[in-house]
């Protein structure tokens, strides 16, 4: 019996500030002075497109984070504005942004994303999140975030409204008949949504997007987050420290989606991946160590305190990590906390060692090595059922994505694991995802 063909890897650039290492902006010659220049983001998108990556992803937050703004850059330009500019600067690469269902109005979000999909000719995607901090809530007329359960219930309703709005003005209803009507109103499908969080009549005032709907991503790791992803997500940005935890997560999502009548193959699970690549492993490790050395310990301890929901500022650096509460008792963002628990359990690091492991990517999988060894690890995860691809989190930008595109991508291409040219024009085609069934043909 012939062996099954090896699956192609999906690759996405998560472009963030000067790079995902917390000390990236401190390096000589870093991109820190360019973060407000659209040319910088265009450069990143063009590098990723040269590597034939599936998409470029911009995360978003609703607060500058005044308690930590001195530690380094996070948000500079509004992502949907940036992606609209990138749609004109690129031709094929997908364009994905974060939208908070806790703070955004669904009609506004649907209109902006549909417009981006039209402008980019079918390359838009949306990562729906529930937001993480009370600082963000206070910028939106709230004293604090709603509780976890309420936020996810709102997110599910938010997605339902988005889908109804994107389906509500079918392109086929536009007749543009000079001797008759512009739109056949009988073919409009306003959602008339009346829910707990949203009241939206519709229809949307932008016709159905070229992809039918922008690709829907999700990143939740908690129980309600997994349920939401299994029910709605087409792509998932996951947090996984090692192959075993990644495989368990992907298997769980696939089982949940199948139980809801969905095809698990229509969901692309893409854990975050931090790559340090050089011509030798020694050189790659030296570059990583130099980055780590630029990060003030106090900054690292503050980041750790945020991840674990308690003050770690007085922890002894060269002692073992103190006992942490079980995941069930943690009330903050559970995905990252679960990763910290996993690292502590598997590595048994000192506090200083844990800080180094969290410095780039905050606990996402990290690979340090040559182009061949990095490609080996990517293939190992995909072939083991731990991932469909990866959300690349370069430690520095633009250097980190240039290194990956110029060194790792050619290896994957030679091995037949990654495309040499784009075969489609839309993000759905890049990811091998079906076009959603139009509203007017659903039962």
Short mmCIF file of C-alpha atoms in Angstrom, two decimals:
data_model
loop_
_atom_site.label_atom_id
_atom_site.label_comp_id
_atom_site.label_asym_id
_atom_site.label_seq_id
_atom_site.Cartn_x
_atom_site.Cartn_y
_atom_site.Cartn_z
CA UNK A 1 0.00 0.00 0.00
CA UNK A 2 1.38 3.42 -0.99
CA UNK A 3 2.20 5.76 1.85
CA UNK A 4 -0.17 8.65 2.36
CA UNK A 5 1.20 11.91 0.94
CA UNK A 6 2.80 14.12 3.54
CA UNK A 7 0.72 17.17 4.37
CA UNK A 8 1.79 20.64 3.34
CA UNK A 9 2.68 22.93 6.22
CA UNK A 10 0.71 26.12 6.80
CA UNK A 11 2.75 29.13 7.86
CA UNK A 12 1.58 32.49 9.14
CA UNK A 13 3.65 35.51 10.21
CA UNK A 14 2.61 37.02 13.54
CA UNK A 15 4.12 40.49 13.09
CA UNK A 16 4.51 42.29 16.41
CA UNK A 17 6.46 45.46 17.16
CA UNK A 18 10.24 44.90 16.77
CA UNK A 19 9.85 41.16 17.28
CA UNK A 20 8.50 38.83 19.93
CA UNK A 21 11.54 38.78 22.17
CA UNK A 22 10.98 41.30 24.94
CA UNK A 23 14.46 42.76 24.37
CA UNK A 24 14.23 43.02 20.56
CA UNK A 25 13.76 46.80 20.69
CA UNK A 26 16.92 47.19 22.79
CA UNK A 27 19.21 45.74 20.12
CA UNK A 28 21.48 48.14 18.20
CA UNK A 29 19.86 48.91 14.87
CA UNK A 30 16.43 47.61 15.92
CA UNK A 31 13.26 48.69 14.12
CA UNK A 32 11.96 50.59 17.17
CA UNK A 33 12.05 53.97 15.42
CA UNK A 34 10.00 52.65 12.46
CA UNK A 35 6.91 51.28 14.21
CA UNK A 36 4.78 54.27 13.21
CA UNK A 37 5.86 54.07 9.56
CA UNK A 38 3.56 52.15 7.22
CA UNK A 39 6.63 51.33 5.12
CA UNK A 40 7.90 49.11 7.93
CA UNK A 41 4.75 47.00 7.94
CA UNK A 42 4.74 46.89 4.15
CA UNK A 43 8.30 45.56 4.27
CA UNK A 44 7.29 42.77 6.67
CA UNK A 45 4.32 41.82 4.51
CA UNK A 46 6.40 41.72 1.35
CA UNK A 47 9.05 39.53 2.99
CA UNK A 48 6.34 37.12 4.16
CA UNK A 49 4.76 37.13 0.71
CA UNK A 50 8.14 36.47 -0.90
CA UNK A 51 8.27 33.36 1.29
CA UNK A 52 4.78 32.41 0.06
CA UNK A 53 3.40 32.42 3.62
CA UNK A 54 -0.34 31.99 4.06
CA UNK A 55 -1.01 35.17 5.99
CA UNK A 56 0.29 38.06 8.06
CA UNK A 57 -1.41 38.44 11.43
CA UNK A 58 -1.59 41.59 13.56
CA UNK A 59 -2.74 41.20 17.14
CA UNK A 60 -4.41 44.07 18.94
CA UNK A 61 -4.98 45.40 22.43
CA UNK A 62 -7.31 48.06 23.75
CA UNK A 63 -4.88 49.62 26.24
CA UNK A 64 -1.32 50.88 26.14
CA UNK A 65 -0.79 49.11 29.47
CA UNK A 66 0.49 52.01 31.54
CA UNK A 67 1.79 49.64 34.22
CA UNK A 68 4.25 48.18 31.72
CA UNK A 69 4.61 50.64 28.84
CA UNK A 70 8.16 51.48 29.90
CA UNK A 71 9.28 47.91 29.21
CA UNK A 72 8.92 48.10 25.44
CA UNK A 73 6.60 48.70 22.48
CA UNK A 74 3.37 46.83 21.91
CA UNK A 75 0.66 48.70 19.98
CA UNK A 76 1.42 51.59 17.64
CA UNK A 77 -0.91 51.70 14.63
CA UNK A 78 -4.49 50.41 14.49
CA UNK A 79 -4.33 46.98 12.77
CA UNK A 80 -7.28 47.20 10.36
CA UNK A 81 -5.96 50.49 9.06
CA UNK A 82 -2.54 48.91 8.56
CA UNK A 83 -3.96 45.83 6.83
CA UNK A 84 -5.96 47.99 4.44
CA UNK A 85 -2.71 49.66 3.41
CA UNK A 86 -0.99 46.26 3.13
CA UNK A 87 -3.76 45.04 0.85
CA UNK A 88 -2.55 47.60 -1.67
CA UNK A 89 1.14 46.82 -1.10
CA UNK A 90 0.81 43.03 -1.63
CA UNK A 91 -0.97 40.66 -4.00
CA UNK A 92 -1.54 37.25 -2.42
CA UNK A 93 -0.74 37.01 1.27
CA UNK A 94 -3.68 36.79 3.70
CA UNK A 95 -4.36 39.65 6.10
CA UNK A 96 -5.65 38.79 9.60
CA UNK A 97 -6.40 41.03 12.56
CA UNK A 98 -7.66 40.68 16.12
CA UNK A 99 -11.11 42.02 17.00
CA UNK A 100 -12.44 42.03 20.57
CA UNK A 101 -15.99 40.76 20.92
CA UNK A 102 -16.04 42.33 24.40
CA UNK A 103 -15.62 45.87 23.09
CA UNK A 104 -16.46 45.93 19.38
CA UNK A 105 -19.89 46.44 17.86
CA UNK A 106 -20.56 43.52 15.47
CA UNK A 107 -22.08 45.66 12.70
CA UNK A 108 -19.02 47.91 12.71
CA UNK A 109 -16.67 44.91 12.72
CA UNK A 110 -18.57 43.14 9.94
CA UNK A 111 -18.52 46.26 7.78
CA UNK A 112 -14.78 46.87 8.21
CA UNK A 113 -13.81 43.23 7.63
CA UNK A 114 -16.07 42.89 4.59
CA UNK A 115 -14.52 46.05 3.17
CA UNK A 116 -11.00 44.67 3.78
CA UNK A 117 -11.97 41.46 2.02
CA UNK A 118 -13.23 43.42 -0.99
CA UNK A 119 -10.17 45.71 -1.07
CA UNK A 120 -7.77 42.73 -0.82
CA UNK A 121 -9.84 40.61 -3.24
CA UNK A 122 -10.49 37.87 -0.73
CA UNK A 123 -7.57 37.85 1.69
CA UNK A 124 -9.13 38.98 4.99
CA UNK A 125 -9.30 37.07 8.26
CA UNK A 126 -10.50 37.91 11.77
CA UNK A 127 -9.23 36.57 15.09
CA UNK A 128 -12.05 36.95 17.61
CA UNK A 129 -10.85 37.44 21.19
CA UNK A 130 -12.56 38.25 24.49
CA UNK A 131 -9.80 40.60 25.78
CA UNK A 132 -7.64 40.13 28.85
CA UNK A 133 -7.28 43.13 31.15
CA UNK A 134 -9.32 45.60 33.18
CA UNK A 135 -7.14 48.38 31.74
CA UNK A 136 -8.80 47.65 28.40
CA UNK A 137 -12.26 47.62 29.95
CA UNK A 138 -11.72 51.05 31.48
CA UNK A 139 -11.14 52.45 27.99
CA UNK A 140 -14.59 51.24 26.98
CA UNK A 141 -16.80 52.63 29.74
CA UNK A 142 -16.44 49.53 31.94
CA UNK A 143 -14.93 49.42 35.42
CA UNK A 144 -13.67 45.88 34.84
CA UNK A 145 -13.98 43.03 32.37
CA UNK A 146 -17.14 40.93 32.51
CA UNK A 147 -16.56 37.47 33.97
CA UNK A 148 -15.02 34.74 31.83
CA UNK A 149 -18.27 32.89 31.13
CA UNK A 150 -20.09 36.05 30.11
CA UNK A 151 -17.26 37.14 27.78
CA UNK A 152 -17.36 33.84 25.91
CA UNK A 153 -21.15 33.85 25.65
CA UNK A 154 -20.87 37.33 24.15
CA UNK A 155 -18.15 36.11 21.76
CA UNK A 156 -20.36 33.28 20.49
CA UNK A 157 -23.20 35.73 19.87
CA UNK A 158 -20.79 38.19 18.24
CA UNK A 159 -19.67 35.54 15.74
CA UNK A 160 -23.26 34.57 15.00
CA UNK A 161 -24.10 38.19 14.21
CA UNK A 162 -21.00 38.60 12.02
CA UNK A 163 -21.91 35.56 9.96
CA UNK A 164 -25.49 36.69 9.52
CA UNK A 165 -24.38 40.15 8.43
CA UNK A 166 -21.81 38.87 5.94
CA UNK A 167 -24.52 36.70 4.38
CA UNK A 168 -27.18 39.40 4.42
CA UNK A 169 -26.48 41.23 1.15
CA UNK A 170 -25.72 38.51 -1.43
CA UNK A 171 -23.70 39.69 -4.42
CA UNK A 172 -26.27 37.98 -6.65
CA UNK A 173 -28.91 40.45 -5.50
CA UNK A 174 -27.09 43.29 -7.27
CA UNK A 175 -28.76 43.48 -10.69
CA UNK A 176 -27.59 46.98 -11.68
CA UNK A 177 -30.23 47.02 -14.42
CA UNK A 178 -30.31 50.50 -16.04
CA UNK A 179 -33.91 49.90 -17.02
CA UNK A 180 -34.88 48.36 -13.69
CA UNK A 181 -33.48 48.17 -10.17
CA UNK A 182 -30.00 48.20 -8.68
CA UNK A 183 -30.74 45.55 -6.02
CA UNK A 184 -33.46 42.94 -5.85
CA UNK A 185 -34.66 43.54 -2.26
CA UNK A 186 -36.34 40.14 -2.16
CA UNK A 187 -32.90 38.52 -2.07
CA UNK A 188 -31.63 40.46 0.95
CA UNK A 189 -31.39 38.39 4.14
CA UNK A 190 -31.29 40.73 7.16
CA UNK A 191 -30.46 38.75 10.32
CA UNK A 192 -32.96 40.53 12.62
CA UNK A 193 -30.83 39.40 15.57
CA UNK A 194 -32.21 39.86 19.08
CA UNK A 195 -29.83 38.38 21.65
CA UNK A 196 -28.52 38.91 25.16
CA UNK A 197 -25.67 41.22 24.11
CA UNK A 198 -26.60 42.50 20.65
CA UNK A 199 -29.67 43.75 18.80
CA UNK A 200 -28.85 43.98 15.08
CA UNK A 201 -31.44 44.31 12.34
CA UNK A 202 -29.26 44.38 9.22
CA UNK A 203 -28.69 43.84 6.41
CA UNK A 204 -25.04 44.91 6.22
CA UNK A 205 -24.39 47.87 3.95
CA UNK A 206 -21.46 46.12 2.27
CA UNK A 207 -22.17 43.24 -0.15
CA UNK A 208 -21.10 39.71 0.76
CA UNK A 209 -17.26 39.51 0.79
CA UNK A 210 -15.36 37.78 -2.05
CA UNK A 211 -14.57 34.79 0.22
CA UNK A 212 -18.19 34.54 1.31
CA UNK A 213 -16.92 35.42 4.77
CA UNK A 214 -13.46 36.42 6.02
CA UNK A 215 -11.64 33.42 7.53
CA UNK A 216 -12.51 33.13 11.22
CA UNK A 217 -9.67 32.48 13.67
CA UNK A 218 -9.83 31.89 17.41
CA UNK A 219 -7.24 31.49 20.13
CA UNK A 220 -9.01 30.34 23.28
CA UNK A 221 -7.51 27.59 25.42
CA UNK A 222 -10.00 27.52 28.31
CA UNK A 223 -13.00 25.20 28.30
CA UNK A 224 -15.40 27.79 26.82
CA UNK A 225 -12.64 28.92 24.46
CA UNK A 226 -12.22 25.41 23.11
CA UNK A 227 -15.96 25.02 22.68
CA UNK A 228 -16.13 28.29 20.79
CA UNK A 229 -13.21 27.29 18.56
CA UNK A 230 -14.66 23.85 17.87
CA UNK A 231 -18.01 25.35 16.92
CA UNK A 232 -16.87 28.26 14.76
CA UNK A 233 -13.13 28.56 14.11
CA UNK A 234 -11.53 27.81 10.76
CA UNK A 235 -8.06 28.60 12.02
CA UNK A 236 -6.77 28.43 15.60
CA UNK A 237 -3.74 30.24 17.01
CA UNK A 238 -2.74 27.88 19.79
CA UNK A 239 -0.23 28.08 22.64
CA UNK A 240 1.80 24.90 23.10
CA UNK A 241 5.16 24.49 24.77
CA UNK A 242 5.85 20.96 23.52
CA UNK A 243 4.63 18.40 21.00
CA UNK A 244 2.61 16.35 23.48
CA UNK A 245 0.57 19.30 24.74
CA UNK A 246 0.07 20.53 21.16
CA UNK A 247 -1.14 17.11 20.02
CA UNK A 248 -3.52 16.83 22.96
CA UNK A 249 -4.96 20.27 22.21
CA UNK A 250 -5.41 19.61 18.48
CA UNK A 251 -6.97 16.21 19.15
CA UNK A 252 -9.38 17.73 21.65
CA UNK A 253 -10.45 20.46 19.21
CA UNK A 254 -10.93 17.94 16.40
CA UNK A 255 -13.01 15.65 18.60
CA UNK A 256 -15.18 18.54 19.75
CA UNK A 257 -15.70 19.81 16.21
CA UNK A 258 -16.62 16.34 14.95
CA UNK A 259 -19.13 15.99 17.79
CA UNK A 260 -20.77 19.18 16.53
CA UNK A 261 -21.03 17.81 13.01
CA UNK A 262 -18.09 19.73 11.57
CA UNK A 263 -15.28 18.31 9.45
CA UNK A 264 -12.10 18.48 11.58
CA UNK A 265 -10.06 18.80 8.39
CA UNK A 266 -11.68 22.20 7.85
CA UNK A 267 -9.88 23.58 10.93
CA UNK A 268 -6.21 24.61 10.75
CA UNK A 269 -4.54 24.48 14.18
CA UNK A 270 -1.42 26.67 14.17
CA UNK A 271 0.58 26.87 17.41
CA UNK A 272 2.90 29.82 17.91
CA UNK A 273 6.53 29.08 17.02
CA UNK A 274 9.61 31.11 17.96
CA UNK A 275 12.56 30.30 15.68
CA UNK A 276 16.22 31.20 16.19
CA UNK A 277 17.99 29.99 13.04
CA UNK A 278 21.60 30.28 11.90
CA UNK A 279 24.19 28.28 9.97
CA UNK A 280 25.06 26.35 13.14
CA UNK A 281 23.21 25.59 16.34
CA UNK A 282 26.03 27.22 18.31
CA UNK A 283 25.56 30.48 16.41
CA UNK A 284 21.79 30.39 16.88
CA UNK A 285 22.14 29.81 20.62
CA UNK A 286 24.67 32.61 20.92
CA UNK A 287 22.26 35.04 19.23
CA UNK A 288 19.48 33.95 21.58
CA UNK A 289 21.74 34.38 24.62
CA UNK A 290 22.70 37.89 23.51
CA UNK A 291 19.02 38.83 23.27
CA UNK A 292 18.29 37.36 26.70
CA UNK A 293 21.19 39.31 28.19
CA UNK A 294 19.66 42.63 27.06
CA UNK A 295 16.46 42.10 29.03
CA UNK A 296 16.36 43.65 32.54
CA UNK A 297 15.45 41.04 35.14
CA UNK A 298 12.83 43.31 36.68
CA UNK A 299 11.00 43.47 33.33
CA UNK A 300 11.02 39.69 33.06
CA UNK A 301 9.65 39.32 36.59
CA UNK A 302 6.82 41.74 35.81
CA UNK A 303 5.93 39.72 32.70
CA UNK A 304 5.95 36.53 34.76
CA UNK A 305 3.74 38.19 37.38
CA UNK A 306 1.17 39.00 34.68
CA UNK A 307 1.22 35.44 33.32
CA UNK A 308 0.71 33.82 36.74
CA UNK A 309 -1.59 36.41 38.33
CA UNK A 310 0.61 37.08 41.38
CA UNK A 311 3.59 39.22 42.31
CA UNK A 312 6.87 37.47 41.52
CA UNK A 313 9.11 40.51 41.98
CA UNK A 314 10.77 39.17 45.15
CA UNK A 315 11.28 35.58 43.98
CA UNK A 316 14.82 34.29 44.37
CA UNK A 317 16.25 34.03 40.85
CA UNK A 318 18.38 30.93 41.29
CA UNK A 319 15.87 28.98 43.37
CA UNK A 320 13.24 26.62 41.96
CA UNK A 321 9.96 28.19 40.86
CA UNK A 322 7.61 28.28 43.88
CA UNK A 323 4.50 26.10 43.83
CA UNK A 324 1.75 27.54 41.65
CA UNK A 325 -2.02 27.05 42.03
CA UNK A 326 -3.65 24.44 39.77
CA UNK A 327 -5.19 25.60 36.52
CA UNK A 328 -8.74 25.18 37.85
CA UNK A 329 -8.14 27.86 40.49
CA UNK A 330 -6.63 30.42 38.11
CA UNK A 331 -9.02 33.22 37.07
CA UNK A 332 -6.84 35.01 34.47
CA UNK A 333 -6.02 34.01 30.85
CA UNK A 334 -5.80 30.25 31.19
CA UNK A 335 -3.94 29.37 28.00
CA UNK A 336 -0.71 31.14 28.93
CA UNK A 337 -0.94 30.05 32.56
CA UNK A 338 -1.36 26.43 31.49
CA UNK A 339 1.80 26.78 29.42
CA UNK A 340 3.75 28.13 32.40
CA UNK A 341 2.56 25.16 34.47
CA UNK A 342 3.64 22.82 31.67
CA UNK A 343 7.12 24.34 31.49
CA UNK A 344 7.58 24.20 35.27
CA UNK A 345 6.41 20.58 35.39
CA UNK A 346 8.50 19.34 32.45
CA UNK A 347 11.72 21.35 32.88
CA UNK A 348 11.78 22.07 36.64
CA UNK A 349 13.57 25.38 35.99
CA UNK A 350 14.91 27.94 38.39
CA UNK A 351 13.14 31.30 38.31
CA UNK A 352 15.98 32.73 36.20
CA UNK A 353 15.71 29.85 33.71
CA UNK A 354 11.94 30.27 33.47
CA UNK A 355 12.37 33.97 32.69
CA UNK A 356 14.66 33.09 29.77
CA UNK A 357 12.18 30.54 28.44
CA UNK A 358 9.37 33.12 28.54
CA UNK A 359 11.35 36.04 27.11
CA UNK A 360 10.47 35.33 23.47
CA UNK A 361 6.89 34.34 22.85
CA UNK A 362 5.86 33.93 26.46
CA UNK A 363 5.93 30.13 26.50
CA UNK A 364 5.24 29.27 22.88
CA UNK A 365 7.25 26.47 21.31
CA UNK A 366 10.82 27.54 20.61
CA UNK A 367 13.28 26.00 18.14
CA UNK A 368 16.95 26.93 18.04
CA UNK A 369 19.14 25.50 15.30
CA UNK A 370 20.08 25.25 11.65
CA UNK A 371 17.64 25.57 8.73
CA UNK A 372 17.56 21.78 8.42
CA UNK A 373 16.97 21.11 12.12
CA UNK A 374 14.25 23.77 12.29
CA UNK A 375 12.52 22.21 9.26
CA UNK A 376 12.90 18.79 10.90
CA UNK A 377 11.06 19.99 14.01
CA UNK A 378 8.29 21.63 11.98
CA UNK A 379 7.76 18.38 10.07
CA UNK A 380 7.87 16.33 13.26
CA UNK A 381 5.01 18.30 14.81
CA UNK A 382 2.87 18.23 11.68
CA UNK A 383 3.44 14.52 11.03
CA UNK A 384 2.70 13.68 14.67
CA UNK A 385 -0.70 15.39 14.50
CA UNK A 386 0.35 18.21 16.82
CA UNK A 387 -0.17 21.01 14.29
CA UNK A 388 -1.40 21.83 10.82
CA UNK A 389 1.19 24.55 10.62
CA UNK A 390 2.58 27.39 12.70
CA UNK A 391 1.98 31.01 13.64
CA UNK A 392 5.57 32.23 13.29
CA UNK A 393 6.71 34.59 16.06
CA UNK A 394 10.16 35.88 15.03
CA UNK A 395 12.23 37.05 18.01
CA UNK A 396 13.34 40.11 16.01
CA UNK A 397 11.85 41.92 13.03
CA UNK A 398 12.50 42.23 10.20
CA UNK A 399 15.62 40.07 10.64
CA UNK A 400 13.84 37.06 12.15
CA UNK A 401 11.33 36.67 9.31
CA UNK A 402 14.03 37.31 6.68
CA UNK A 403 16.10 34.50 8.18
CA UNK A 404 13.13 32.13 8.18
CA UNK A 405 12.07 32.96 4.61
CA UNK A 406 15.61 32.79 3.22
CA UNK A 407 16.83 29.77 5.17
CA UNK A 408 13.99 27.54 6.41
CA UNK A 409 11.36 27.96 3.69
CA UNK A 410 13.70 26.68 0.90
CA UNK A 411 14.36 23.52 2.94
CA UNK A 412 10.63 22.88 3.37
CA UNK A 413 10.11 23.55 -0.34
CA UNK A 414 12.83 21.11 -1.38
CA UNK A 415 11.23 18.46 0.83
CA UNK A 416 7.84 19.05 -0.79
CA UNK A 417 6.29 20.34 2.44
CA UNK A 418 5.60 23.94 1.46
CA UNK A 419 4.41 25.68 -1.68
CA UNK A 420 6.84 27.22 -4.15
CA UNK A 421 4.13 29.47 -5.60
CA UNK A 422 0.66 30.52 -4.51
CA UNK A 423 -1.93 28.37 -6.25
CA UNK A 424 -4.94 30.47 -5.26
CA UNK A 425 -5.69 34.11 -4.65
CA UNK A 426 -7.71 34.03 -1.42
CA UNK A 427 -6.79 33.22 2.17
CA UNK A 428 -9.30 30.36 2.11
CA UNK A 429 -7.50 28.85 -0.85
CA UNK A 430 -4.10 29.23 0.83
CA UNK A 431 -5.36 27.37 3.92
CA UNK A 432 -7.31 24.74 1.97
CA UNK A 433 -10.58 25.86 3.55
CA UNK A 434 -13.98 25.53 1.85
CA UNK A 435 -16.10 28.52 0.98
CA UNK A 436 -18.91 28.81 3.56
CA UNK A 437 -22.35 27.82 2.45
CA UNK A 438 -24.27 30.96 1.43
CA UNK A 439 -27.05 32.07 3.69
CA UNK A 440 -29.69 31.92 0.96
CA UNK A 441 -29.00 28.23 0.27
CA UNK A 442 -28.98 27.09 3.90
CA UNK A 443 -31.96 25.19 5.20
#
